[in-house]
Amino acid sequence: MCLALSMALVGSYVALSKPLAAVLPVFLLAWMRFGIGGVAMLHWLKKPADEPPLTPQTKRLLFLESFLGNFLFTICMIYGVSLTDAVSAGVTMAAIPAAVALMGWAFLRERVAPRTWIAVVCAVVGIALFSLSKPEHLAHTDQALDPKNAQNMAWLGQWLLVGAVICEAAYTVIGKKLTGSLGPKRITSLINLWGFVLTTPFGLYLALDFHFASVGWGTWALLLFYALAACMWTVWLWMTGLKAVPAAQGGVFSVMLPVSAALVGVVFLGESLTGIQLVAFGIALASVLLATLPSRAALRVGRHR
């Protein structure tokens, strides 16, 4: 339940970050997000009495968790969505479970079944099919950009979303490693603190010339939800779930991300799904099932227990 709810929230703010990126510069948005999240989690920074001291390896993992999963993911995701659309982001993010399975095999020595490799192929095909499609609503992407430039830069947006997939997969694998020694609240607060440190130089520079009075109250409310959901709620839920679920198996719940992102894009942002997008969406979701459903052997073991 924690993993499913976490990914549903991620999918919602992936889509809702589009109107925020149209009003706020990306680095300023990221800096304010980490700042709001940090204030909300100040009481989570204190080390629990029963938690061991941070080792040099744990400190390095915390930095990488924030640098890849917070800093780079935020930049790739926000720029990617601003250059494409929420539906594109949703379909591309469907490749996360396959990427998690690959990284789990490479770094956590988790065994990857043959069908997982098939899932990787399905994910790539789904993304490629969607990238080659010419959706009618492409001309309406990112109100902050000129429509002609938005169409010309759509390919860059798609590659940035692929980069976000890789960052998110690394975030899951490193997070699984961290849950072995730290609690979910402590991990959440520490990686958010690193995110704030990494974005402060860019955020301060942009804040000096930004006219904050021009931002409407609705945007501020959306920013508050985005910050709490992205920095606090989703991370705590995800780390809580990963403590009990292997990384590769936890990837199945990433299906909630593209589903919720697409729903938000269609219901709230006026986007639509074309026929070819539905096909690509189906292939991507098939990769999720192939990569993460338990094997028959695992099911038999579970029944014997």
PDB file of C-alpha atoms in Angstrom:
ATOM      1  CA  MET A   1       0.000   0.000   0.000  1.00  0.00           C
ATOM      2  CA  CYS A   2       2.854   2.395   0.824  1.00  0.00           C
ATOM      3  CA  LEU A   3       4.614   1.741  -2.490  1.00  0.00           C
ATOM      4  CA  ALA A   4       1.420   2.060  -4.543  1.00  0.00           C
ATOM      5  CA  LEU A   5       0.383   5.319  -2.876  1.00  0.00           C
ATOM      6  CA  SER A   6       3.894   6.721  -3.245  1.00  0.00           C
ATOM      7  CA  MET A   7       3.946   6.136  -7.016  1.00  0.00           C
ATOM      8  CA  ALA A   8       0.409   7.487  -7.433  1.00  0.00           C
ATOM      9  CA  LEU A   9       1.531  10.731  -5.785  1.00  0.00           C
ATOM     10  CA  VAL A  10       4.648  10.871  -7.980  1.00  0.00           C
ATOM     11  CA  GLY A  11       2.481  10.468 -11.076  1.00  0.00           C
ATOM     12  CA  SER A  12       0.234  13.315  -9.972  1.00  0.00           C
ATOM     13  CA  TYR A  13       3.052  15.780  -9.419  1.00  0.00           C
ATOM     14  CA  VAL A  14       4.845  14.707 -12.614  1.00  0.00           C
ATOM     15  CA  ALA A  15       1.774  15.962 -14.466  1.00  0.00           C
ATOM     16  CA  LEU A  16       1.073  18.952 -12.231  1.00  0.00           C
ATOM     17  CA  SER A  17       4.670  20.183 -12.449  1.00  0.00           C
ATOM     18  CA  LYS A  18       3.869  21.303 -16.011  1.00  0.00           C
ATOM     19  CA  PRO A  19       1.875  24.443 -15.014  1.00  0.00           C
ATOM     20  CA  LEU A  20       4.447  25.180 -12.288  1.00  0.00           C
ATOM     21  CA  ALA A  21       7.297  25.050 -14.818  1.00  0.00           C
ATOM     22  CA  ALA A  22       5.372  27.524 -16.984  1.00  0.00           C
ATOM     23  CA  VAL A  23       5.446  30.097 -14.161  1.00  0.00           C
ATOM     24  CA  LEU A  24       8.619  29.392 -12.180  1.00  0.00           C
ATOM     25  CA  PRO A  25      12.164  28.790 -13.529  1.00  0.00           C
ATOM     26  CA  VAL A  26      13.088  25.137 -13.068  1.00  0.00           C
ATOM     27  CA  PHE A  27      16.012  25.649 -10.681  1.00  0.00           C
ATOM     28  CA  LEU A  28      14.036  28.156  -8.618  1.00  0.00           C
ATOM     29  CA  LEU A  29      11.138  25.692  -8.482  1.00  0.00           C
ATOM     30  CA  ALA A  30      13.473  22.892  -7.347  1.00  0.00           C
ATOM     31  CA  TRP A  31      15.100  25.087  -4.694  1.00  0.00           C
ATOM     32  CA  MET A  32      11.753  26.211  -3.274  1.00  0.00           C
ATOM     33  CA  ARG A  33      10.508  22.630  -3.312  1.00  0.00           C
ATOM     34  CA  PHE A  34      13.439  21.396  -1.196  1.00  0.00           C
ATOM     35  CA  GLY A  35      13.169  24.418   1.100  1.00  0.00           C
ATOM     36  CA  ILE A  36       9.487  23.851   1.838  1.00  0.00           C
ATOM     37  CA  GLY A  37      10.097  20.136   2.316  1.00  0.00           C
ATOM     38  CA  GLY A  38      13.038  20.827   4.628  1.00  0.00           C
ATOM     39  CA  VAL A  39      10.999  23.059   6.910  1.00  0.00           C
ATOM     40  CA  ALA A  40       8.297  20.394   7.128  1.00  0.00           C
ATOM     41  CA  MET A  41      10.866  17.705   8.034  1.00  0.00           C
ATOM     42  CA  LEU A  42      13.121  19.513  10.512  1.00  0.00           C
ATOM     43  CA  HIS A  43      11.996  17.188  13.305  1.00  0.00           C
ATOM     44  CA  TRP A  44      12.986  14.153  11.197  1.00  0.00           C
ATOM     45  CA  LEU A  45      16.685  15.125  11.036  1.00  0.00           C
ATOM     46  CA  LYS A  46      17.475  14.111  14.621  1.00  0.00           C
ATOM     47  CA  LYS A  47      19.189  10.724  14.881  1.00  0.00           C
ATOM     48  CA  PRO A  48      17.090   8.138  16.741  1.00  0.00           C
ATOM     49  CA  ALA A  49      18.746   6.609  19.801  1.00  0.00           C
ATOM     50  CA  ASP A  50      18.654   3.099  18.333  1.00  0.00           C
ATOM     51  CA  GLU A  51      20.159   4.086  14.961  1.00  0.00           C
ATOM     52  CA  PRO A  52      23.889   3.491  14.296  1.00  0.00           C
ATOM     53  CA  PRO A  53      26.161   6.447  13.389  1.00  0.00           C
ATOM     54  CA  LEU A  54      26.525   7.299   9.712  1.00  0.00           C
ATOM     55  CA  THR A  55      29.420   5.487   8.058  1.00  0.00           C
ATOM     56  CA  PRO A  56      31.403   7.044   5.163  1.00  0.00           C
ATOM     57  CA  GLN A  57      29.706   4.616   2.754  1.00  0.00           C
ATOM     58  CA  THR A  58      26.256   5.573   4.041  1.00  0.00           C
ATOM     59  CA  LYS A  59      27.088   9.259   3.663  1.00  0.00           C
ATOM     60  CA  ARG A  60      28.165   8.675   0.048  1.00  0.00           C
ATOM     61  CA  LEU A  61      24.976   6.746  -0.664  1.00  0.00           C
ATOM     62  CA  LEU A  62      22.857   9.523   0.855  1.00  0.00           C
ATOM     63  CA  PHE A  63      24.561  12.067  -1.411  1.00  0.00           C
ATOM     64  CA  LEU A  64      24.076   9.887  -4.504  1.00  0.00           C
ATOM     65  CA  GLU A  65      20.468   9.217  -3.525  1.00  0.00           C
ATOM     66  CA  SER A  66      19.795  12.940  -3.423  1.00  0.00           C
ATOM     67  CA  PHE A  67      21.966  13.897  -6.413  1.00  0.00           C
ATOM     68  CA  LEU A  68      20.442  11.289  -8.735  1.00  0.00           C
ATOM     69  CA  GLY A  69      16.966  10.816  -7.265  1.00  0.00           C
ATOM     70  CA  ASN A  70      16.254  14.413  -6.216  1.00  0.00           C
ATOM     71  CA  PHE A  71      18.496  16.864  -8.079  1.00  0.00           C
ATOM     72  CA  LEU A  72      18.960  15.279 -11.508  1.00  0.00           C
ATOM     73  CA  PHE A  73      15.549  13.617 -11.540  1.00  0.00           C
ATOM     74  CA  THR A  74      13.825  16.929 -10.760  1.00  0.00           C
ATOM     75  CA  ILE A  75      15.702  18.758 -13.516  1.00  0.00           C
ATOM     76  CA  CYS A  76      15.165  16.018 -16.124  1.00  0.00           C
ATOM     77  CA  MET A  77      11.528  15.520 -15.203  1.00  0.00           C
ATOM     78  CA  ILE A  78      10.481  19.181 -15.112  1.00  0.00           C
ATOM     79  CA  TYR A  79      12.337  20.130 -18.307  1.00  0.00           C
ATOM     80  CA  GLY A  80      11.159  16.935 -19.999  1.00  0.00           C
ATOM     81  CA  VAL A  81       7.504  17.556 -19.167  1.00  0.00           C
ATOM     82  CA  SER A  82       7.775  21.226 -20.182  1.00  0.00           C
ATOM     83  CA  LEU A  83       9.111  20.233 -23.624  1.00  0.00           C
ATOM     84  CA  THR A  84       6.625  17.388 -24.200  1.00  0.00           C
ATOM     85  CA  ASP A  85       3.456  16.746 -22.176  1.00  0.00           C
ATOM     86  CA  ALA A  86       2.178  14.846 -19.146  1.00  0.00           C
ATOM     87  CA  VAL A  87       1.047  11.840 -21.203  1.00  0.00           C
ATOM     88  CA  SER A  88       4.533  11.494 -22.736  1.00  0.00           C
ATOM     89  CA  ALA A  89       6.005  11.586 -19.244  1.00  0.00           C
ATOM     90  CA  GLY A  90       3.581   8.938 -18.046  1.00  0.00           C
ATOM     91  CA  VAL A  91       4.394   6.472 -20.841  1.00  0.00           C
ATOM     92  CA  THR A  92       8.144   7.045 -20.581  1.00  0.00           C
ATOM     93  CA  MET A  93       8.093   6.500 -16.830  1.00  0.00           C
ATOM     94  CA  ALA A  94       6.593   3.051 -17.463  1.00  0.00           C
ATOM     95  CA  ALA A  95      10.167   1.908 -18.185  1.00  0.00           C
ATOM     96  CA  ILE A  96      11.181   2.431 -14.537  1.00  0.00           C
ATOM     97  CA  PRO A  97      10.467  -1.165 -13.361  1.00  0.00           C
ATOM     98  CA  ALA A  98      12.640  -2.644 -16.116  1.00  0.00           C
ATOM     99  CA  ALA A  99      15.430  -0.176 -15.298  1.00  0.00           C
ATOM    100  CA  VAL A 100      15.136  -1.061 -11.604  1.00  0.00           C
ATOM    101  CA  ALA A 101      15.398  -4.773 -12.429  1.00  0.00           C
ATOM    102  CA  LEU A 102      18.544  -4.138 -14.491  1.00  0.00           C
ATOM    103  CA  MET A 103      20.191  -2.053 -11.778  1.00  0.00           C
ATOM    104  CA  GLY A 104      19.155  -4.530  -9.092  1.00  0.00           C
ATOM    105  CA  TRP A 105      20.886  -7.254 -11.099  1.00  0.00           C
ATOM    106  CA  ALA A 106      24.004  -5.140 -11.630  1.00  0.00           C
ATOM    107  CA  PHE A 107      24.421  -3.573  -8.185  1.00  0.00           C
ATOM    108  CA  LEU A 108      22.408  -5.659  -5.703  1.00  0.00           C
ATOM    109  CA  ARG A 109      23.152  -9.030  -7.321  1.00  0.00           C
ATOM    110  CA  GLU A 110      19.431  -9.772  -7.616  1.00  0.00           C
ATOM    111  CA  ARG A 111      18.659 -12.592 -10.031  1.00  0.00           C
ATOM    112  CA  VAL A 112      16.848 -11.370 -13.149  1.00  0.00           C
ATOM    113  CA  ALA A 113      14.581 -13.847 -14.939  1.00  0.00           C
ATOM    114  CA  PRO A 114      14.639 -14.142 -18.764  1.00  0.00           C
ATOM    115  CA  ARG A 115      11.221 -12.515 -19.009  1.00  0.00           C
ATOM    116  CA  THR A 116      12.691  -9.412 -17.349  1.00  0.00           C
ATOM    117  CA  TRP A 117      15.010  -8.981 -20.321  1.00  0.00           C
ATOM    118  CA  ILE A 118      11.922  -9.272 -22.553  1.00  0.00           C
ATOM    119  CA  ALA A 119      10.340  -6.570 -20.399  1.00  0.00           C
ATOM    120  CA  VAL A 120      13.259  -4.257 -21.151  1.00  0.00           C
ATOM    121  CA  VAL A 121      12.667  -4.727 -24.882  1.00  0.00           C
ATOM    122  CA  CYS A 122       8.951  -4.002 -24.429  1.00  0.00           C
ATOM    123  CA  ALA A 123       9.726  -0.839 -22.492  1.00  0.00           C
ATOM    124  CA  VAL A 124      12.121   0.416 -25.177  1.00  0.00           C
ATOM    125  CA  VAL A 125       9.620  -0.393 -27.946  1.00  0.00           C
ATOM    126  CA  GLY A 126       6.845   1.393 -26.075  1.00  0.00           C
ATOM    127  CA  ILE A 127       8.963   4.503 -25.549  1.00  0.00           C
ATOM    128  CA  ALA A 128      10.233   4.521 -29.136  1.00  0.00           C
ATOM    129  CA  LEU A 129       6.735   4.098 -30.533  1.00  0.00           C
ATOM    130  CA  PHE A 130       5.478   6.964 -28.458  1.00  0.00           C
ATOM    131  CA  SER A 131       8.453   9.165 -29.370  1.00  0.00           C
ATOM    132  CA  LEU A 132       7.906   8.593 -33.096  1.00  0.00           C
ATOM    133  CA  SER A 133       4.202   9.420 -32.866  1.00  0.00           C
ATOM    134  CA  LYS A 134       2.974  12.901 -33.753  1.00  0.00           C
ATOM    135  CA  PRO A 135       0.342  13.707 -31.127  1.00  0.00           C
ATOM    136  CA  GLU A 136      -2.036  16.513 -32.002  1.00  0.00           C
ATOM    137  CA  HIS A 137      -1.681  18.121 -28.604  1.00  0.00           C
ATOM    138  CA  LEU A 138       2.106  18.587 -29.022  1.00  0.00           C
ATOM    139  CA  ALA A 139       1.523  22.163 -30.208  1.00  0.00           C
ATOM    140  CA  HIS A 140       0.000  22.993 -26.837  1.00  0.00           C
ATOM    141  CA  THR A 141       3.014  22.015 -24.723  1.00  0.00           C
ATOM    142  CA  ASP A 142       4.629  24.409 -22.292  1.00  0.00           C
ATOM    143  CA  GLN A 143       2.891  27.767 -22.407  1.00  0.00           C
ATOM    144  CA  ALA A 144       6.196  29.386 -21.479  1.00  0.00           C
ATOM    145  CA  LEU A 145       7.755  28.379 -24.808  1.00  0.00           C
ATOM    146  CA  ASP A 146       6.989  29.394 -28.360  1.00  0.00           C
ATOM    147  CA  PRO A 147       4.849  26.620 -29.950  1.00  0.00           C
ATOM    148  CA  LYS A 148       7.259  26.174 -32.879  1.00  0.00           C
ATOM    149  CA  ASN A 149      10.227  25.838 -30.539  1.00  0.00           C
ATOM    150  CA  ALA A 150       8.267  23.401 -28.352  1.00  0.00           C
ATOM    151  CA  GLN A 151       7.703  21.100 -31.317  1.00  0.00           C
ATOM    152  CA  ASN A 152      11.355  21.351 -32.392  1.00  0.00           C
ATOM    153  CA  MET A 153      12.579  20.538 -28.876  1.00  0.00           C
ATOM    154  CA  ALA A 154      10.195  17.644 -28.199  1.00  0.00           C
ATOM    155  CA  TRP A 155      12.945  15.116 -28.950  1.00  0.00           C
ATOM    156  CA  LEU A 156      15.130  16.684 -26.241  1.00  0.00           C
ATOM    157  CA  GLY A 157      12.252  16.539 -23.801  1.00  0.00           C
ATOM    158  CA  GLN A 158      11.821  12.822 -24.504  1.00  0.00           C
ATOM    159  CA  TRP A 159      15.503  12.124 -23.840  1.00  0.00           C
ATOM    160  CA  LEU A 160      15.339  14.130 -20.616  1.00  0.00           C
ATOM    161  CA  LEU A 161      12.436  11.937 -19.518  1.00  0.00           C
ATOM    162  CA  VAL A 162      14.557   8.852 -20.271  1.00  0.00           C
ATOM    163  CA  GLY A 163      17.241  10.389 -18.061  1.00  0.00           C
ATOM    164  CA  ALA A 164      14.622  10.807 -15.342  1.00  0.00           C
ATOM    165  CA  VAL A 165      13.832   7.085 -15.638  1.00  0.00           C
ATOM    166  CA  ILE A 166      17.488   6.168 -15.069  1.00  0.00           C
ATOM    167  CA  CYS A 167      17.718   8.523 -12.086  1.00  0.00           C
ATOM    168  CA  GLU A 168      14.530   7.120 -10.570  1.00  0.00           C
ATOM    169  CA  ALA A 169      15.775   3.545 -10.974  1.00  0.00           C
ATOM    170  CA  ALA A 170      19.051   4.443  -9.242  1.00  0.00           C
ATOM    171  CA  TYR A 171      16.997   6.112  -6.517  1.00  0.00           C
ATOM    172  CA  THR A 172      15.132   2.853  -5.843  1.00  0.00           C
ATOM    173  CA  VAL A 173      18.245   0.653  -5.808  1.00  0.00           C
ATOM    174  CA  ILE A 174      20.253   2.995  -3.568  1.00  0.00           C
ATOM    175  CA  GLY A 175      17.195   3.491  -1.353  1.00  0.00           C
ATOM    176  CA  LYS A 176      16.897  -0.260  -0.851  1.00  0.00           C
ATOM    177  CA  LYS A 177      20.527  -0.302   0.268  1.00  0.00           C
ATOM    178  CA  LEU A 178      19.977   2.590   2.696  1.00  0.00           C
ATOM    179  CA  THR A 179      16.913   1.032   4.354  1.00  0.00           C
ATOM    180  CA  GLY A 180      19.207  -1.649   5.756  1.00  0.00           C
ATOM    181  CA  SER A 181      20.783   0.832   8.195  1.00  0.00           C
ATOM    182  CA  LEU A 182      18.550   3.943   8.378  1.00  0.00           C
ATOM    183  CA  GLY A 183      14.871   4.564   9.073  1.00  0.00           C
ATOM    184  CA  PRO A 184      12.527   5.964   6.376  1.00  0.00           C
ATOM    185  CA  LYS A 185      12.069   9.371   8.062  1.00  0.00           C
ATOM    186  CA  ARG A 186      15.795   9.894   8.523  1.00  0.00           C
ATOM    187  CA  ILE A 187      16.565   8.932   4.920  1.00  0.00           C
ATOM    188  CA  THR A 188      13.832  11.263   3.666  1.00  0.00           C
ATOM    189  CA  SER A 189      15.059  14.274   5.640  1.00  0.00           C
ATOM    190  CA  LEU A 190      18.764  13.773   4.889  1.00  0.00           C
ATOM    191  CA  ILE A 191      18.423  13.377   1.120  1.00  0.00           C
ATOM    192  CA  ASN A 192      16.097  16.402   1.049  1.00  0.00           C
ATOM    193  CA  LEU A 193      18.754  18.410   2.898  1.00  0.00           C
ATOM    194  CA  TRP A 194      21.315  17.445   0.243  1.00  0.00           C
ATOM    195  CA  GLY A 195      18.835  18.452  -2.453  1.00  0.00           C
ATOM    196  CA  PHE A 196      18.436  21.876  -0.876  1.00  0.00           C
ATOM    197  CA  VAL A 197      22.229  22.331  -0.690  1.00  0.00           C
ATOM    198  CA  LEU A 198      22.696  21.324  -4.349  1.00  0.00           C
ATOM    199  CA  THR A 199      20.031  23.707  -5.665  1.00  0.00           C
ATOM    200  CA  THR A 200      20.739  26.712  -3.391  1.00  0.00           C
ATOM    201  CA  PRO A 201      23.295  28.474  -5.670  1.00  0.00           C
ATOM    202  CA  PHE A 202      20.947  28.282  -8.677  1.00  0.00           C
ATOM    203  CA  GLY A 203      17.850  29.126  -6.644  1.00  0.00           C
ATOM    204  CA  LEU A 204      19.349  32.176  -4.979  1.00  0.00           C
ATOM    205  CA  TYR A 205      20.643  33.525  -8.292  1.00  0.00           C
ATOM    206  CA  LEU A 206      17.234  33.202  -9.952  1.00  0.00           C
ATOM    207  CA  ALA A 207      15.336  34.501  -6.904  1.00  0.00           C
ATOM    208  CA  LEU A 208      17.168  37.845  -7.049  1.00  0.00           C
ATOM    209  CA  ASP A 209      15.502  38.803 -10.349  1.00  0.00           C
ATOM    210  CA  PHE A 210      12.215  36.922 -10.063  1.00  0.00           C
ATOM    211  CA  HIS A 211       8.988  38.883  -9.514  1.00  0.00           C
ATOM    212  CA  PHE A 212       7.280  36.782  -6.836  1.00  0.00           C
ATOM    213  CA  ALA A 213       4.286  39.130  -6.624  1.00  0.00           C
ATOM    214  CA  SER A 214       3.235  38.021 -10.119  1.00  0.00           C
ATOM    215  CA  VAL A 215       2.616  34.452  -8.922  1.00  0.00           C
ATOM    216  CA  GLY A 216      -1.045  33.746  -8.196  1.00  0.00           C
ATOM    217  CA  TRP A 217      -2.337  32.136  -5.013  1.00  0.00           C
ATOM    218  CA  GLY A 218      -3.372  29.031  -6.963  1.00  0.00           C
ATOM    219  CA  THR A 219       0.239  28.492  -8.078  1.00  0.00           C
ATOM    220  CA  TRP A 220       1.466  28.883  -4.497  1.00  0.00           C
ATOM    221  CA  ALA A 221      -1.047  26.290  -3.310  1.00  0.00           C
ATOM    222  CA  LEU A 222       0.042  23.918  -6.095  1.00  0.00           C
ATOM    223  CA  LEU A 223       3.701  24.516  -5.163  1.00  0.00           C
ATOM    224  CA  LEU A 224       2.965  23.635  -1.530  1.00  0.00           C
ATOM    225  CA  PHE A 225       1.318  20.358  -2.559  1.00  0.00           C
ATOM    226  CA  TYR A 226       4.143  19.622  -5.018  1.00  0.00           C
ATOM    227  CA  ALA A 227       6.845  20.246  -2.410  1.00  0.00           C
ATOM    228  CA  LEU A 228       5.224  18.153   0.335  1.00  0.00           C
ATOM    229  CA  ALA A 229       4.323  15.341  -2.064  1.00  0.00           C
ATOM    230  CA  ALA A 230       7.702  15.224  -3.839  1.00  0.00           C
ATOM    231  CA  CYS A 231      10.015  15.779  -0.872  1.00  0.00           C
ATOM    232  CA  MET A 232       8.162  14.299   2.079  1.00  0.00           C
ATOM    233  CA  TRP A 233       5.154  12.039   1.485  1.00  0.00           C
ATOM    234  CA  THR A 234       6.310  10.032  -1.533  1.00  0.00           C
ATOM    235  CA  VAL A 235       9.849   9.485  -0.222  1.00  0.00           C
ATOM    236  CA  TRP A 236       8.707   8.352   3.234  1.00  0.00           C
ATOM    237  CA  LEU A 237       6.091   6.024   1.742  1.00  0.00           C
ATOM    238  CA  TRP A 238       8.596   4.581  -0.740  1.00  0.00           C
ATOM    239  CA  MET A 239      11.331   3.972   1.844  1.00  0.00           C
ATOM    240  CA  THR A 240       8.813   2.425   4.228  1.00  0.00           C
ATOM    241  CA  GLY A 241       7.702  -0.020   1.535  1.00  0.00           C
ATOM    242  CA  LEU A 242      11.256  -0.835   0.401  1.00  0.00           C
ATOM    243  CA  LYS A 243      12.189  -1.985   3.905  1.00  0.00           C
ATOM    244  CA  ALA A 244       9.989  -5.060   3.382  1.00  0.00           C
ATOM    245  CA  VAL A 245      10.017  -5.519  -0.422  1.00  0.00           C
ATOM    246  CA  PRO A 246      12.998  -6.323  -2.731  1.00  0.00           C
ATOM    247  CA  ALA A 247      13.923  -3.586  -5.202  1.00  0.00           C
ATOM    248  CA  ALA A 248      12.929  -5.543  -8.323  1.00  0.00           C
ATOM    249  CA  GLN A 249       9.585  -6.593  -6.829  1.00  0.00           C
ATOM    250  CA  GLY A 250       8.922  -3.078  -5.566  1.00  0.00           C
ATOM    251  CA  GLY A 251       9.179  -1.862  -9.139  1.00  0.00           C
ATOM    252  CA  VAL A 252       5.755  -3.302  -9.940  1.00  0.00           C
ATOM    253  CA  PHE A 253       4.135  -0.457  -8.057  1.00  0.00           C
ATOM    254  CA  SER A 254       5.683   2.044 -10.466  1.00  0.00           C
ATOM    255  CA  VAL A 255       2.714   1.231 -12.691  1.00  0.00           C
ATOM    256  CA  MET A 256       0.808   3.734 -10.548  1.00  0.00           C
ATOM    257  CA  LEU A 257       3.091   6.520 -11.805  1.00  0.00           C
ATOM    258  CA  PRO A 258       2.243   6.488 -15.540  1.00  0.00           C
ATOM    259  CA  VAL A 259      -1.395   5.672 -14.836  1.00  0.00           C
ATOM    260  CA  SER A 260      -1.870   8.598 -12.447  1.00  0.00           C
ATOM    261  CA  ALA A 261       0.218  10.964 -14.618  1.00  0.00           C
ATOM    262  CA  ALA A 262      -1.881  10.163 -17.690  1.00  0.00           C
ATOM    263  CA  LEU A 263      -5.131  10.526 -15.737  1.00  0.00           C
ATOM    264  CA  VAL A 264      -4.108  13.916 -14.375  1.00  0.00           C
ATOM    265  CA  GLY A 265      -3.006  15.041 -17.840  1.00  0.00           C
ATOM    266  CA  VAL A 266      -6.301  14.014 -19.413  1.00  0.00           C
ATOM    267  CA  VAL A 267      -8.658  15.119 -16.612  1.00  0.00           C
ATOM    268  CA  PHE A 268      -7.040  18.350 -15.423  1.00  0.00           C
ATOM    269  CA  LEU A 269      -4.700  19.544 -18.208  1.00  0.00           C
ATOM    270  CA  GLY A 270      -6.974  18.973 -21.218  1.00  0.00           C
ATOM    271  CA  GLU A 271      -4.719  16.386 -22.879  1.00  0.00           C
ATOM    272  CA  SER A 272      -5.924  13.317 -24.745  1.00  0.00           C
ATOM    273  CA  LEU A 273      -4.761   9.824 -25.656  1.00  0.00           C
ATOM    274  CA  THR A 274      -4.535   8.947 -29.347  1.00  0.00           C
ATOM    275  CA  GLY A 275      -4.736   5.409 -30.716  1.00  0.00           C
ATOM    276  CA  ILE A 276      -0.980   5.015 -31.164  1.00  0.00           C
ATOM    277  CA  GLN A 277      -0.409   6.384 -27.666  1.00  0.00           C
ATOM    278  CA  LEU A 278      -2.760   3.765 -26.248  1.00  0.00           C
ATOM    279  CA  VAL A 279      -0.790   1.034 -28.037  1.00  0.00           C
ATOM    280  CA  ALA A 280       2.503   2.424 -26.705  1.00  0.00           C
ATOM    281  CA  PHE A 281       0.964   2.721 -23.265  1.00  0.00           C
ATOM    282  CA  GLY A 282      -0.129  -0.932 -23.377  1.00  0.00           C
ATOM    283  CA  ILE A 283       3.346  -2.124 -24.416  1.00  0.00           C
ATOM    284  CA  ALA A 284       4.967  -0.101 -21.653  1.00  0.00           C
ATOM    285  CA  LEU A 285       2.583  -1.466 -19.038  1.00  0.00           C
ATOM    286  CA  ALA A 286       3.248  -4.994 -20.321  1.00  0.00           C
ATOM    287  CA  SER A 287       6.923  -4.423 -19.567  1.00  0.00           C
ATOM    288  CA  VAL A 288       5.952  -3.561 -15.999  1.00  0.00           C
ATOM    289  CA  LEU A 289       4.143  -6.863 -15.536  1.00  0.00           C
ATOM    290  CA  LEU A 290       6.871  -8.930 -17.203  1.00  0.00           C
ATOM    291  CA  ALA A 291       9.628  -7.334 -15.150  1.00  0.00           C
ATOM    292  CA  THR A 292       8.070  -7.478 -11.714  1.00  0.00           C
ATOM    293  CA  LEU A 293       5.393 -10.164 -11.307  1.00  0.00           C
ATOM    294  CA  PRO A 294       6.617 -13.011  -9.053  1.00  0.00           C
ATOM    295  CA  SER A 295       7.613 -16.260 -10.718  1.00  0.00           C
ATOM    296  CA  ARG A 296       5.677 -19.504 -10.365  1.00  0.00           C
ATOM    297  CA  ALA A 297       8.413 -20.879  -8.129  1.00  0.00           C
ATOM    298  CA  ALA A 298       8.102 -17.917  -5.788  1.00  0.00           C
ATOM    299  CA  LEU A 299       4.336 -18.343  -5.675  1.00  0.00           C
ATOM    300  CA  ARG A 300       4.731 -22.032  -4.794  1.00  0.00           C
ATOM    301  CA  VAL A 301       7.132 -21.175  -1.991  1.00  0.00           C
ATOM    302  CA  GLY A 302       4.704 -18.561  -0.693  1.00  0.00           C
ATOM    303  CA  ARG A 303       1.838 -21.083  -0.624  1.00  0.00           C
ATOM    304  CA  HIS A 304       3.959 -23.657   1.238  1.00  0.00           C
ATOM    305  CA  ARG A 305       4.767 -21.065   3.871  1.00  0.00           C
TER     306      ARG A 305
END
